[in-house]
XYZ file of C-alpha atoms in Angstrom:
100
model
C -36.523 -29.758 26.218
C -37.203 -30.195 22.483
C -39.704 -27.912 20.800
C -42.910 -29.392 19.535
C -44.448 -28.902 16.117
C -46.984 -26.286 17.295
C -44.334 -24.079 18.876
C -42.178 -24.204 15.756
C -45.154 -23.342 13.545
C -45.927 -20.339 15.776
C -42.294 -19.208 15.541
C -42.416 -19.492 11.767
C -45.582 -17.386 11.669
C -43.929 -14.679 13.786
C -40.852 -14.623 11.573
C -42.999 -14.450 8.444
C -44.960 -11.514 9.863
C -41.748 -9.662 10.736
C -40.438 -10.256 7.223
C -43.655 -8.871 5.702
C -43.517 -5.808 7.928
C -39.934 -5.101 6.863
C -40.869 -5.604 3.220
C -43.572 -2.948 3.410
C -41.671 -0.509 5.670
C -39.546 2.320 4.287
C -35.828 1.623 3.930
C -33.764 2.161 7.067
C -30.461 4.022 6.895
C -27.102 2.237 6.556
C -28.633 -0.735 4.745
C -30.249 -2.083 7.939
C -33.430 -3.273 6.234
C -31.506 -5.556 3.902
C -29.465 -6.972 6.770
C -32.610 -7.625 8.834
C -34.313 -9.360 5.918
C -31.261 -11.582 5.369
C -31.294 -12.613 9.026
C -35.043 -13.295 8.890
C -34.630 -15.373 5.730
C -31.999 -17.491 7.462
C -34.227 -17.852 10.537
C -37.161 -18.921 8.349
C -34.992 -21.513 6.610
C -33.865 -22.928 9.968
C -37.435 -23.014 11.241
C -38.596 -24.835 8.102
C -35.830 -27.394 8.577
C -36.761 -27.925 12.229
C -40.422 -28.323 11.266
C -39.517 -31.030 8.764
C -37.419 -32.837 11.364
C -40.146 -32.636 14.025
C -42.643 -34.624 11.972
C -44.382 -37.325 13.993
C -41.928 -40.157 14.573
C -43.748 -41.999 17.311
C -43.755 -45.753 17.164
C -47.458 -45.740 16.297
C -46.832 -43.435 13.332
C -44.000 -45.627 12.101
C -46.118 -48.774 12.422
C -49.050 -47.032 10.756
C -47.004 -46.506 7.616
C -46.661 -50.252 7.197
C -50.400 -50.723 6.821
C -51.351 -54.347 6.420
C -48.104 -55.406 4.754
C -46.783 -57.251 7.800
C -50.120 -58.963 8.376
C -50.357 -59.969 4.721
C -46.875 -61.486 4.863
C -47.799 -63.395 8.005
C -51.228 -64.692 6.953
C -51.254 -64.506 3.163
C -53.882 -63.432 0.687
C -56.267 -66.232 1.599
C -56.685 -64.755 5.074
C -58.113 -61.549 3.591
C -60.432 -63.495 1.290
C -61.828 -65.401 4.247
C -62.317 -62.216 6.247
C -64.169 -60.553 3.384
C -66.372 -63.622 2.922
C -67.270 -63.636 6.618
C -68.216 -59.965 6.495
C -70.495 -60.507 3.518
C -72.344 -63.539 4.893
C -72.436 -63.050 8.663
C -72.634 -59.278 8.916
C -70.648 -59.251 12.146
C -71.745 -59.309 15.736
C -72.580 -62.142 18.063
C -74.483 -65.117 16.615
C -78.170 -65.267 17.477
C -79.261 -67.610 20.236
C -81.090 -70.681 19.100
C -84.380 -71.273 20.861
C -84.162 -74.161 23.310
């Protein structure tokens, strides 16, 4: 099951906290602090990469990037002029009933 963006962000926060704790802690014997910080740096880099890859790629997000470009190609500029003119004169909504 792939991880979602929230889970990866939480993992990154945990790794960042561990890195900060090691940075402020006294040095461990046999160069263990340096080794731990190297491993955490690599883990943070991997987490950042996974976060970039897990950006929203749903079909709605992909279509949303297009904006009105597809519609403008289909209908042309005149279509938008007509729509704007209708908004300015009619104000939207259902037309009023004429008294009979």
